[in-house]
Amino acid sequence: MRRPLVGALATLLLTGAGTATAVAAPSAPAPAPAPAKSTAKAVDFAGTVALSNCSGSLIRLPSSADNDPALVLTNGHCLETGMPGPGDVVVDQPSSRTFSLLNSTAGKAGTLRASKVAYATMTDTDVTLYQLNSTYAQIKKNYRIDALNLSADRPAAGTAIKVVSGYWKKIYSCNVDGFVHELHEGDWVWKDSLRYTPSCNTIGGTSGSPVVDVNTGKVVAVNNTGNENGERCTENNPCEVDENGNVTVRKGINYAEQTYGIAKCITKGNRVDLSLDGCALPKP
């Protein structure tokens, strides 16, 4: 799990292209205006947050309204009360945790405060959703910052992505390398995890960072772990387990948990409702 690392190198803004099929636009001799097809969105720090020990993002769902209480997304293992055990699910737990809201250049735009932990787990996925004591409209009025949109669609292999860490004020660029049937780390098991190509070499403190699809500008996953030294299935050294039980260890490779399924569990008023049709998040 990607927790803060004391003494780790701080804050370089990376904007390089990811590592996959170098199909970056064939350098046309005459630098014509950018091809009309190129719909890549500029990805910066606006709407990301820094926690005391992790990264996160201010997010809104397709169903969210401006006057709904806003939500912050981070990892389950970033929960201030400690990491949920296997099978544990936290819902509607009071919280007054604060978050530093960042602007586009990673400056602090303001401080946000939670009213509760709406949902948290490290079973099947690694996610915490905080409900704030302010609405999207209030945040926009006070800080001129919009929330990031959470995609309701599953990303595809090869998608260009950026991992935006509010804790380190650093952006990693790479591609979706593929998906993992089960990712095992210590006592925890995560399903259908997203694997990065190598240039997203995330470090401690990047936990909870939004993974943004460069083409849509929407959040498609939440950064959560990586294999640090080649160990097999131990803490900070997750291993991949396929449908047949075969184990693969990829030293230095990092992972995220997909978030499209969250949209199926949010109802009117930005309320988490685990009984909704199609909601597959673990229940208490």
Short mmCIF file of N, CA and C in Angstrom, two decimals, residues 180-182 184 232 240-248:
data_model
loop_
_atom_site.label_atom_id
_atom_site.label_comp_id
_atom_site.label_asym_id
_atom_site.label_seq_id
_atom_site.Cartn_x
_atom_site.Cartn_y
_atom_site.Cartn_z
N VAL A 180 -6.22 -7.13 -13.55
CA VAL A 180 -5.78 -8.26 -12.75
C VAL A 180 -7.01 -8.94 -12.13
N HIS A 181 -7.16 -10.23 -12.37
CA HIS A 181 -8.30 -10.97 -11.82
C HIS A 181 -8.39 -10.76 -10.31
N GLU A 182 -7.31 -11.06 -9.59
CA GLU A 182 -7.22 -10.78 -8.16
C GLU A 182 -5.83 -10.28 -7.83
N HIS A 184 -3.43 -9.80 -4.61
CA HIS A 184 -3.31 -10.21 -3.21
C HIS A 184 -2.17 -9.45 -2.54
N ARG A 232 6.50 -11.90 -2.67
CA ARG A 232 5.28 -12.50 -3.21
C ARG A 232 4.11 -12.34 -2.24
N GLU A 240 -0.20 -10.90 -8.45
CA GLU A 240 -1.37 -11.12 -9.30
C GLU A 240 -1.75 -12.60 -9.27
N VAL A 241 -3.03 -12.88 -9.12
CA VAL A 241 -3.53 -14.25 -9.13
C VAL A 241 -4.60 -14.36 -10.20
N ASP A 242 -4.39 -15.27 -11.18
CA ASP A 242 -5.36 -15.38 -12.27
C ASP A 242 -6.49 -16.35 -11.92
N GLU A 243 -7.40 -16.55 -12.88
CA GLU A 243 -8.58 -17.39 -12.65
C GLU A 243 -8.22 -18.82 -12.27
N ASN A 244 -7.05 -19.27 -12.67
CA ASN A 244 -6.62 -20.65 -12.37
C ASN A 244 -5.73 -20.75 -11.14
N GLY A 245 -5.54 -19.63 -10.45
CA GLY A 245 -4.72 -19.64 -9.24
C GLY A 245 -3.24 -19.43 -9.49
N ASN A 246 -2.86 -19.17 -10.73
CA ASN A 246 -1.44 -18.93 -11.03
C ASN A 246 -1.03 -17.56 -10.50
N VAL A 247 0.14 -17.50 -9.87
CA VAL A 247 0.62 -16.27 -9.23
C VAL A 247 1.73 -15.64 -10.05
N THR A 248 1.62 -14.33 -10.27
CA THR A 248 2.66 -13.58 -10.98
C THR A 248 3.10 -12.42 -10.10
#
